[in-house]
PDB file of C-alpha atoms in Angstrom:
ATOM      1  CA  MET A  30       0.399   0.028   0.240  1.00 57.00           C
ATOM      2  CA  SER A  31       0.809   3.365  -1.136  1.00 76.00           C
ATOM      3  CA  ILE A  32      -0.636   5.178   2.287  1.00 90.00           C
ATOM      4  CA  LYS A  33      -1.044   4.869   5.758  1.00 96.00           C
ATOM      5  CA  ARG A  34      -4.153   5.422   7.521  1.00 97.00           C
ATOM      6  CA  ILE A  35      -3.452   6.129  11.804  1.00 98.00           C
ATOM      7  CA  SER A  36      -6.318   7.820  14.178  1.00 97.00           C
ATOM      8  CA  LEU A  37      -5.133  10.522  15.813  1.00 98.00           C
ATOM      9  CA  ILE A  38      -7.451  11.721  18.691  1.00 97.00           C
ATOM     10  CA  GLY A  39     -10.441   9.731  16.893  1.00 96.00           C
ATOM     11  CA  VAL A  40      -9.856  11.664  13.311  1.00 98.00           C
ATOM     12  CA  PRO A  41      -8.504   9.440  10.743  1.00 98.00           C
ATOM     13  CA  VAL A  42      -5.065  10.640   8.969  1.00 98.00           C
ATOM     14  CA  ASP A  43      -3.531   8.986   6.459  1.00 98.00           C
ATOM     15  CA  VAL A  44       0.269   8.648   6.077  1.00 98.00           C
ATOM     16  CA  ILE A  45       1.331   9.539   2.474  1.00 98.00           C
ATOM     17  CA  GLN A  46       4.439   9.700   0.780  1.00 97.00           C
ATOM     18  CA  PRO A  47       5.731  12.253  -1.676  1.00 96.00           C
ATOM     19  CA  GLU A  48       6.955   9.637  -4.138  1.00 96.00           C
ATOM     20  CA  ASN A  49       3.891   7.187  -4.089  1.00 97.00           C
ATOM     21  CA  LEU A  50       1.388  11.089  -3.967  1.00 97.00           C
ATOM     22  CA  GLU A  51       1.185   9.493  -7.979  1.00 97.00           C
ATOM     23  CA  ASN A  52       0.346   6.750  -7.468  1.00 97.00           C
ATOM     24  CA  GLU A  53      -2.546   7.578  -5.229  1.00 97.00           C
ATOM     25  CA  VAL A  54      -4.368   9.764  -7.549  1.00 97.00           C
ATOM     26  CA  LEU A  55      -3.293   7.564 -10.310  1.00 97.00           C
ATOM     27  CA  GLU A  56      -6.066   4.931  -8.300  1.00 97.00           C
ATOM     28  CA  LEU A  57      -8.088   7.092  -6.981  1.00 97.00           C
ATOM     29  CA  LEU A  58      -9.017   8.134 -10.912  1.00 96.00           C
ATOM     30  CA  ALA A  59      -9.629   4.554 -11.731  1.00 96.00           C
ATOM     31  CA  LYS A  60     -12.377   4.305  -9.188  1.00 95.00           C
ATOM     32  CA  PRO A  61     -15.502   4.643 -10.028  1.00 93.00           C
ATOM     33  CA  GLY A  62     -17.620   6.994  -8.022  1.00 94.00           C
ATOM     34  CA  THR A  63     -17.240  10.343  -6.471  1.00 97.00           C
ATOM     35  CA  LYS A  64     -13.778  10.410  -4.069  1.00 98.00           C
ATOM     36  CA  GLN A  65     -12.519  13.564  -2.125  1.00 98.00           C
ATOM     37  CA  ILE A  66      -9.258  14.630  -1.165  1.00 98.00           C
ATOM     38  CA  VAL A  67      -8.615  16.548   2.221  1.00 98.00           C
ATOM     39  CA  PHE A  68      -6.177  19.050   3.161  1.00 98.00           C
ATOM     40  CA  LEU A  69      -6.544  18.745   7.534  1.00 98.00           C
ATOM     41  CA  SER A  70      -5.311  21.312   9.841  1.00 96.00           C
ATOM     42  CA  ILE A  71      -5.556  21.466  13.410  1.00 96.00           C
ATOM     43  CA  TRP A  72      -9.049  23.494  13.114  1.00 94.00           C
ATOM     44  CA  ASN A  73     -10.498  20.795  11.021  1.00 96.00           C
ATOM     45  CA  LEU A  74      -9.038  18.360  12.957  1.00 98.00           C
ATOM     46  CA  LEU A  75     -10.853  19.436  15.924  1.00 97.00           C
ATOM     47  CA  LYS A  76     -13.533  20.070  13.995  1.00 96.00           C
ATOM     48  CA  ALA A  77     -13.860  16.556  12.594  1.00 98.00           C
ATOM     49  CA  ARG A  78     -13.971  15.203  16.755  1.00 96.00           C
ATOM     50  CA  HIS A  79     -17.477  16.410  16.715  1.00 94.00           C
ATOM     51  CA  LYS A  80     -20.553  14.403  15.443  1.00 93.00           C
ATOM     52  CA  GLY A  81     -22.062  15.968  12.339  1.00 97.00           C
ATOM     53  CA  VAL A  82     -21.626  16.535   9.008  1.00 98.00           C
ATOM     54  CA  TYR A  83     -18.217  17.761   8.416  1.00 98.00           C
ATOM     55  CA  SER A  84     -17.505  14.767  10.949  1.00 98.00           C
ATOM     56  CA  GLU A  85     -18.414  11.955   8.215  1.00 98.00           C
ATOM     57  CA  CYS A  86     -17.248  13.900   5.490  1.00 98.00           C
ATOM     58  CA  ILE A  87     -13.912  13.678   6.815  1.00 98.00           C
ATOM     59  CA  GLN A  88     -14.262   9.588   7.835  1.00 98.00           C
ATOM     60  CA  ASN A  89     -14.928   8.728   4.912  1.00 98.00           C
ATOM     61  CA  ALA A  90     -12.510  10.645   2.646  1.00 98.00           C
ATOM     62  CA  ASP A  91     -10.186   8.494   0.392  1.00 98.00           C
ATOM     63  CA  LEU A  92      -7.176  11.049   1.350  1.00 98.00           C
ATOM     64  CA  ILE A  93      -6.417  13.025   4.240  1.00 98.00           C
ATOM     65  CA  ILE A  94      -3.484  15.244   4.582  1.00 98.00           C
ATOM     66  CA  PRO A  95      -2.017  16.533   7.242  1.00 98.00           C
ATOM     67  CA  ILE A  96      -1.447  20.726   6.464  1.00 97.00           C
ATOM     68  CA  SER A  97      -0.430  21.773  10.209  1.00 96.00           C
ATOM     69  CA  LYS A  98       2.672  20.978  12.309  1.00 95.00           C
ATOM     70  CA  SER A  99       0.378  20.256  14.863  1.00 96.00           C
ATOM     71  CA  ILE A 100      -0.417  17.270  13.842  1.00 98.00           C
ATOM     72  CA  LEU A 101       2.826  15.786  13.321  1.00 97.00           C
ATOM     73  CA  LYS A 102       3.156  16.617  16.887  1.00 97.00           C
ATOM     74  CA  GLY A 103       0.743  15.034  18.603  1.00 98.00           C
ATOM     75  CA  ALA A 104       1.447  12.075  16.027  1.00 98.00           C
ATOM     76  CA  LYS A 105       4.667  11.647  17.375  1.00 97.00           C
ATOM     77  CA  PHE A 106       3.145  12.232  21.039  1.00 97.00           C
ATOM     78  CA  LEU A 107       0.633   9.655  20.789  1.00 97.00           C
ATOM     79  CA  LYS A 108       3.363   7.217  19.446  1.00 96.00           C
ATOM     80  CA  LYS A 109       1.975   6.600  16.083  1.00 97.00           C
ATOM     81  CA  ASP A 110       3.588   6.800  12.225  1.00 97.00           C
ATOM     82  CA  ILE A 111       4.298  10.384  11.821  1.00 97.00           C
ATOM     83  CA  PRO A 112       2.851  11.696   8.714  1.00 98.00           C
ATOM     84  CA  VAL A 113       3.754  13.663   5.487  1.00 97.00           C
ATOM     85  CA  ARG A 114       2.767  17.117   6.098  1.00 97.00           C
ATOM     86  CA  TYR A 115       1.910  19.400   2.650  1.00 98.00           C
ATOM     87  CA  ASN A 116       2.329  22.621   1.679  1.00 97.00           C
ATOM     88  CA  PRO A 117      -1.600  22.807   0.604  1.00 97.00           C
ATOM     89  CA  PHE A 118      -0.930  25.181  -2.795  1.00 97.00           C
ATOM     90  CA  GLU A 119       2.568  23.447  -3.446  1.00 97.00           C
ATOM     91  CA  ALA A 120       0.112  19.851  -2.781  1.00 98.00           C
ATOM     92  CA  VAL A 121      -2.153  21.113  -5.544  1.00 98.00           C
ATOM     93  CA  ILE A 122       0.260  22.220  -8.258  1.00 98.00           C
ATOM     94  CA  ARG A 123       1.960  18.069  -7.978  1.00 98.00           C
ATOM     95  CA  ILE A 124      -1.677  17.072  -7.907  1.00 98.00           C
ATOM     96  CA  LEU A 125      -2.145  18.891 -10.796  1.00 98.00           C
ATOM     97  CA  SER A 126       1.127  17.902 -12.844  1.00 98.00           C
ATOM     98  CA  ILE A 127       0.667  14.445 -12.121  1.00 98.00           C
ATOM     99  CA  LEU A 128      -3.174  15.113 -14.348  1.00 98.00           C
ATOM    100  CA  ASP A 129      -1.334  17.343 -16.686  1.00 98.00           C
ATOM    101  CA  SER A 130       1.427  14.248 -17.436  1.00 98.00           C
ATOM    102  CA  HIS A 131      -1.565  11.706 -17.953  1.00 98.00           C
ATOM    103  CA  TYR A 132      -3.919  14.116 -20.216  1.00 98.00           C
ATOM    104  CA  LYS A 133      -6.476  14.395 -17.743  1.00 98.00           C
ATOM    105  CA  THR A 134      -9.059  16.835 -17.117  1.00 98.00           C
ATOM    106  CA  LEU A 135     -10.350  19.953 -14.426  1.00 98.00           C
ATOM    107  CA  TYR A 136     -13.176  21.343 -13.475  1.00 98.00           C
ATOM    108  CA  LEU A 137     -12.566  25.408 -11.679  1.00 98.00           C
ATOM    109  CA  PHE A 138     -15.257  25.856  -9.428  1.00 98.00           C
ATOM    110  CA  GLY A 139     -15.593  29.565  -7.585  1.00 98.00           C
ATOM    111  CA  SER A 140     -14.223  32.795  -6.647  1.00 98.00           C
ATOM    112  CA  SER A 141     -15.661  35.544  -8.084  1.00 97.00           C
ATOM    113  CA  LYS A 142     -16.066  35.704 -12.268  1.00 96.00           C
ATOM    114  CA  LYS A 143     -12.494  38.073 -13.019  1.00 97.00           C
ATOM    115  CA  THR A 144     -10.177  35.338 -10.683  1.00 98.00           C
ATOM    116  CA  ILE A 145     -11.366  32.410 -11.169  1.00 98.00           C
ATOM    117  CA  ASN A 146     -10.897  33.735 -15.385  1.00 97.00           C
ATOM    118  CA  LYS A 147      -7.482  34.946 -14.270  1.00 98.00           C
ATOM    119  CA  ALA A 148      -6.603  31.486 -12.495  1.00 98.00           C
ATOM    120  CA  GLU A 149      -7.688  29.920 -15.542  1.00 98.00           C
ATOM    121  CA  LYS A 150      -5.700  31.361 -17.854  1.00 98.00           C
ATOM    122  CA  ASN A 151      -2.657  30.881 -15.745  1.00 98.00           C
ATOM    123  CA  ILE A 152      -3.097  27.158 -14.953  1.00 98.00           C
ATOM    124  CA  LYS A 153      -3.986  27.155 -18.840  1.00 98.00           C
ATOM    125  CA  ASP A 154      -0.255  28.179 -19.323  1.00 98.00           C
ATOM    126  CA  THR A 155       1.568  25.928 -16.424  1.00 97.00           C
ATOM    127  CA  PHE A 156      -0.004  22.889 -17.067  1.00 98.00           C
ATOM    128  CA  ARG A 157      -0.617  22.477 -21.385  1.00 97.00           C
ATOM    129  CA  ASN A 158      -1.788  18.441 -21.534  1.00 98.00           C
ATOM    130  CA  LEU A 159      -4.428  19.183 -18.761  1.00 98.00           C
ATOM    131  CA  ARG A 160      -8.275  20.335 -20.306  1.00 98.00           C
ATOM    132  CA  VAL A 161     -10.547  22.718 -18.071  1.00 98.00           C
ATOM    133  CA  ILE A 162     -13.330  21.457 -19.322  1.00 98.00           C
ATOM    134  CA  GLY A 163     -15.931  23.721 -17.324  1.00 97.00           C
ATOM    135  CA  ARG A 164     -15.960  26.052 -14.787  1.00 97.00           C
ATOM    136  CA  TYR A 165     -18.424  28.342 -12.546  1.00 98.00           C
ATOM    137  CA  GLY A 166     -17.647  30.786 -10.265  1.00 97.00           C
ATOM    138  CA  GLY A 167     -18.521  30.808  -6.350  1.00 98.00           C
ATOM    139  CA  TYR A 168     -21.157  33.049  -4.144  1.00 97.00           C
ATOM    140  CA  TYR A 169     -23.983  31.701  -6.106  1.00 97.00           C
ATOM    141  CA  PRO A 170     -27.615  31.800  -6.103  1.00 96.00           C
ATOM    142  CA  LYS A 171     -29.172  28.556  -4.054  1.00 95.00           C
ATOM    143  CA  SER A 172     -31.699  28.682  -7.144  1.00 97.00           C
ATOM    144  CA  VAL A 173     -28.464  27.669  -9.343  1.00 97.00           C
ATOM    145  CA  GLU A 174     -27.358  24.806  -7.734  1.00 97.00           C
ATOM    146  CA  ASP A 175     -28.916  21.918  -9.387  1.00 97.00           C
ATOM    147  CA  ASP A 176     -27.809  23.227 -13.362  1.00 97.00           C
ATOM    148  CA  ILE A 177     -23.864  23.120 -11.410  1.00 98.00           C
ATOM    149  CA  VAL A 178     -23.815  19.757 -10.241  1.00 98.00           C
ATOM    150  CA  GLU A 179     -25.332  18.496 -13.753  1.00 97.00           C
ATOM    151  CA  ALA A 180     -22.725  20.226 -15.476  1.00 97.00           C
ATOM    152  CA  ILE A 181     -20.192  18.886 -13.553  1.00 98.00           C
ATOM    153  CA  TYR A 182     -21.878  15.168 -13.693  1.00 97.00           C
ATOM    154  CA  LYS A 183     -21.977  16.023 -17.474  1.00 97.00           C
ATOM    155  CA  ALA A 184     -18.207  16.560 -18.013  1.00 97.00           C
ATOM    156  CA  GLN A 185     -16.526  13.629 -15.638  1.00 97.00           C
ATOM    157  CA  PRO A 186     -13.651  16.212 -15.267  1.00 98.00           C
ATOM    158  CA  SER A 187     -11.103  13.950 -13.413  1.00 98.00           C
ATOM    159  CA  LEU A 188     -10.635  16.789 -11.352  1.00 98.00           C
ATOM    160  CA  VAL A 189     -13.145  19.771  -9.749  1.00 98.00           C
ATOM    161  CA  LEU A 190     -10.470  22.146  -7.779  1.00 98.00           C
ATOM    162  CA  LEU A 191     -12.819  24.612  -5.878  1.00 98.00           C
ATOM    163  CA  SER A 192     -11.501  27.441  -4.183  1.00 98.00           C
ATOM    164  CA  ASP A 193     -13.389  30.255  -2.271  1.00 97.00           C
ATOM    165  CA  GLY A 194     -16.697  30.670  -2.310  1.00 97.00           C
ATOM    166  CA  ILE A 195     -18.156  27.200  -1.542  1.00 98.00           C
ATOM    167  CA  LYS A 196     -20.359  27.537   1.262  1.00 95.00           C
ATOM    168  CA  GLU A 197     -20.025  24.258   2.921  1.00 97.00           C
ATOM    169  CA  LYS A 198     -16.348  23.564   1.066  1.00 97.00           C
ATOM    170  CA  ASN A 199     -15.427  20.236   2.018  1.00 98.00           C
ATOM    171  CA  CYS A 200     -18.953  19.518   3.095  1.00 98.00           C
ATOM    172  CA  TRP A 201     -19.768  20.771  -0.471  1.00 98.00           C
ATOM    173  CA  PRO A 202     -19.089  17.573  -2.775  1.00 98.00           C
ATOM    174  CA  TYR A 203     -19.549  15.281   0.359  1.00 98.00           C
ATOM    175  CA  LYS A 204     -23.255  15.808   0.798  1.00 98.00           C
ATOM    176  CA  ARG A 205     -23.864  15.832  -2.880  1.00 98.00           C
ATOM    177  CA  ARG A 206     -21.874  12.674  -3.794  1.00 97.00           C
ATOM    178  CA  ASN A 207     -24.227  10.481  -5.293  1.00 97.00           C
ATOM    179  CA  ARG A 208     -25.267  13.008  -7.834  1.00 97.00           C
ATOM    180  CA  PHE A 209     -21.765  12.144  -9.473  1.00 96.00           C
ATOM    181  CA  SER A 210     -20.563   9.142 -11.250  1.00 89.00           C
ATOM    182  CA  THR A 211     -16.716   9.657 -11.264  1.00 90.00           C
ATOM    183  CA  SER A 212     -14.525  12.652 -10.438  1.00 97.00           C
ATOM    184  CA  ILE A 213     -11.525  13.681  -7.694  1.00 98.00           C
ATOM    185  CA  PHE A 214     -12.994  17.242  -5.691  1.00 98.00           C
ATOM    186  CA  LEU A 215     -10.167  19.161  -4.006  1.00 98.00           C
ATOM    187  CA  TYR A 216     -11.558  22.301  -1.438  1.00 98.00           C
ATOM    188  CA  TYR A 217      -8.209  24.625  -1.663  1.00 98.00           C
ATOM    189  CA  LYS A 218      -9.510  28.136  -0.244  1.00 97.00           C
ATOM    190  CA  ASP A 219      -7.042  29.835  -0.968  1.00 96.00           C
ATOM    191  CA  ALA A 220      -6.981  27.810  -5.018  1.00 98.00           C
ATOM    192  CA  PHE A 221      -7.877  30.256  -7.497  1.00 98.00           C
ATOM    193  CA  GLY A 222      -6.768  33.556  -5.347  1.00 97.00           C
ATOM    194  CA  ILE A 223      -3.631  32.359  -5.454  1.00 97.00           C
ATOM    195  CA  PHE A 224      -3.320  31.013  -9.224  1.00 98.00           C
ATOM    196  CA  SER A 225      -5.087  34.552  -9.836  1.00 97.00           C
ATOM    197  CA  GLU A 226      -1.731  36.303  -8.505  1.00 95.00           C
ATOM    198  CA  ARG A 227      -4.150  38.237  -6.371  1.00 94.00           C
ATOM    199  CA  VAL A 228      -3.751  36.166  -2.999  1.00 93.00           C
ATOM    200  CA  LYS A 229       0.131  35.764  -1.935  1.00 89.00           C
ATOM    201  CA  ARG A 230       1.418  32.185  -1.183  1.00 89.00           C
ATOM    202  CA  VAL A 231       3.129  31.835   2.500  1.00 83.00           C
ATOM    203  CA  LYS A 232       6.124  32.273   2.582  1.00 85.00           C
ATOM    204  CA  GLU A 233       8.012  28.389   1.969  1.00 84.00           C
ATOM    205  CA  SER A 234       9.999  29.363   5.006  1.00 84.00           C
ATOM    206  CA  THR A 235       7.287  30.816   7.586  1.00 83.00           C
ATOM    207  CA  PHE A 236       5.557  27.533   6.704  1.00 84.00           C
ATOM    208  CA  ASN A 237       8.029  25.125   7.202  1.00 84.00           C
ATOM    209  CA  LYS A 238       8.573  26.436  11.212  1.00 81.00           C
ATOM    210  CA  GLY A 239       4.419  25.962  11.344  1.00 77.00           C
ATOM    211  CA  HIS A 240       4.356  29.368  11.609  1.00 69.00           C
ATOM    212  CA  GLU A 241       1.683  30.692   9.236  1.00 72.00           C
ATOM    213  CA  ILE A 242      -1.012  31.248  11.776  1.00 71.00           C
ATOM    214  CA  PHE A 243       1.066  34.267  12.675  1.00 63.00           C
ATOM    215  CA  VAL A 244       0.262  35.742   9.080  1.00 63.00           C
ATOM    216  CA  GLU A 245      -3.115  34.838   9.379  1.00 69.00           C
ATOM    217  CA  VAL A 246      -3.473  36.673  12.992  1.00 59.00           C
ATOM    218  CA  LEU A 247      -1.850  40.013  11.051  1.00 66.00           C
ATOM    219  CA  HIS A 248      -4.989  39.221   8.785  1.00 69.00           C
ATOM    220  CA  ASN A 249      -7.087  38.532  11.142  1.00 74.00           C
ATOM    221  CA  PRO A 250      -6.753  39.299  15.022  1.00 76.00           C
ATOM    222  CA  PHE A 251      -9.541  37.154  16.421  1.00 65.00           C
ATOM    223  CA  LYS A 252      -7.462  34.252  14.952  1.00 70.00           C
ATOM    224  CA  ILE A 253      -5.658  34.404  18.105  1.00 69.00           C
ATOM    225  CA  PHE A 254      -8.820  33.011  20.105  1.00 68.00           C
ATOM    226  CA  LEU A 255      -7.269  29.515  18.304  1.00 76.00           C
ATOM    227  CA  LEU A 256      -5.151  29.907  21.112  1.00 83.00           C
ATOM    228  CA  LEU A 257      -7.772  28.405  22.964  1.00 91.00           C
ATOM    229  CA  PRO A 258      -9.100  25.568  20.677  1.00 89.00           C
ATOM    230  CA  PHE A 259      -4.933  24.276  20.322  1.00 91.00           C
ATOM    231  CA  MET A 260      -4.689  24.517  25.078  1.00 95.00           C
ATOM    232  CA  TRP A 261      -7.435  21.829  24.510  1.00 95.00           C
ATOM    233  CA  TYR A 262      -5.931  19.880  21.855  1.00 96.00           C
ATOM    234  CA  ILE A 263      -2.507  19.760  24.173  1.00 96.00           C
ATOM    235  CA  ILE A 264      -4.985  18.281  27.039  1.00 96.00           C
ATOM    236  CA  VAL A 265      -7.231  16.054  24.858  1.00 97.00           C
ATOM    237  CA  LEU A 266      -3.494  14.592  23.242  1.00 97.00           C
ATOM    238  CA  VAL A 267      -1.988  14.443  27.020  1.00 97.00           C
ATOM    239  CA  TRP A 268      -5.866  11.937  28.179  1.00 96.00           C
ATOM    240  CA  TYR A 269      -4.792   9.658  24.863  1.00 96.00           C
ATOM    241  CA  ARG A 270      -1.153   9.560  25.616  1.00 95.00           C
ATOM    242  CA  LEU A 271      -2.356   8.394  29.335  1.00 94.00           C
ATOM    243  CA  PHE A 272      -6.037   6.571  29.070  1.00 91.00           C
ATOM    244  CA  ARG A 273      -6.084   5.770  25.804  1.00 79.00           C
ATOM    245  CA  HIS A 274      -3.842   2.521  24.336  1.00 60.00           C
ATOM    246  CA  ASN A 275      -4.727   1.460  21.257  1.00 53.00           C
TER     247      ASN A 275
END
């Protein structure tokens, strides 16, 4: 197997080495039905511990890629296999490169019309063998949703890349999974913003240190209150270490 799934405080996390990512993506493409790749942050991990649609979404995801350093530290603390942490935008680039090298197709879903058009142009310029076979902006009225679902169903793209403007985020494809016959779905909020050069990427050095939260706090000071759920994460890890045994 190219991946191993561990459970971290009750939430699944995949251990996948970068050299195995291509094989995993190709295997997902070969599987019938709706597939989903999820980028899992520490905040999403904590959210997934609570029963509900989001928890079901994570439990049923085909590939769960950790993007927070705290997840790796938690796995190490609990003496589990330590996952590989991915920079989400670089992971998107890698996945698109895999699709490009195999002449696959892409559907873009999210952001404003101006942003998605610029993102599409830059994607086409970069990935010459990857066909963009459809697009639809985010922030759409509920009345057109059936048309969007129908368009994706008919197009049957290899990958549907979702970005900002999709209210239900990762849960959007999960809640509608039975309405698609194929396709991998991947949500990354900043995808089209970065591709359109509207949003700046976090510096690689900042990400490698696990300091991207400080950048988020600078843009939104209220995120300082994320310290509270992080402290709860530490407490839960200690509780699992002392009282839970796999």
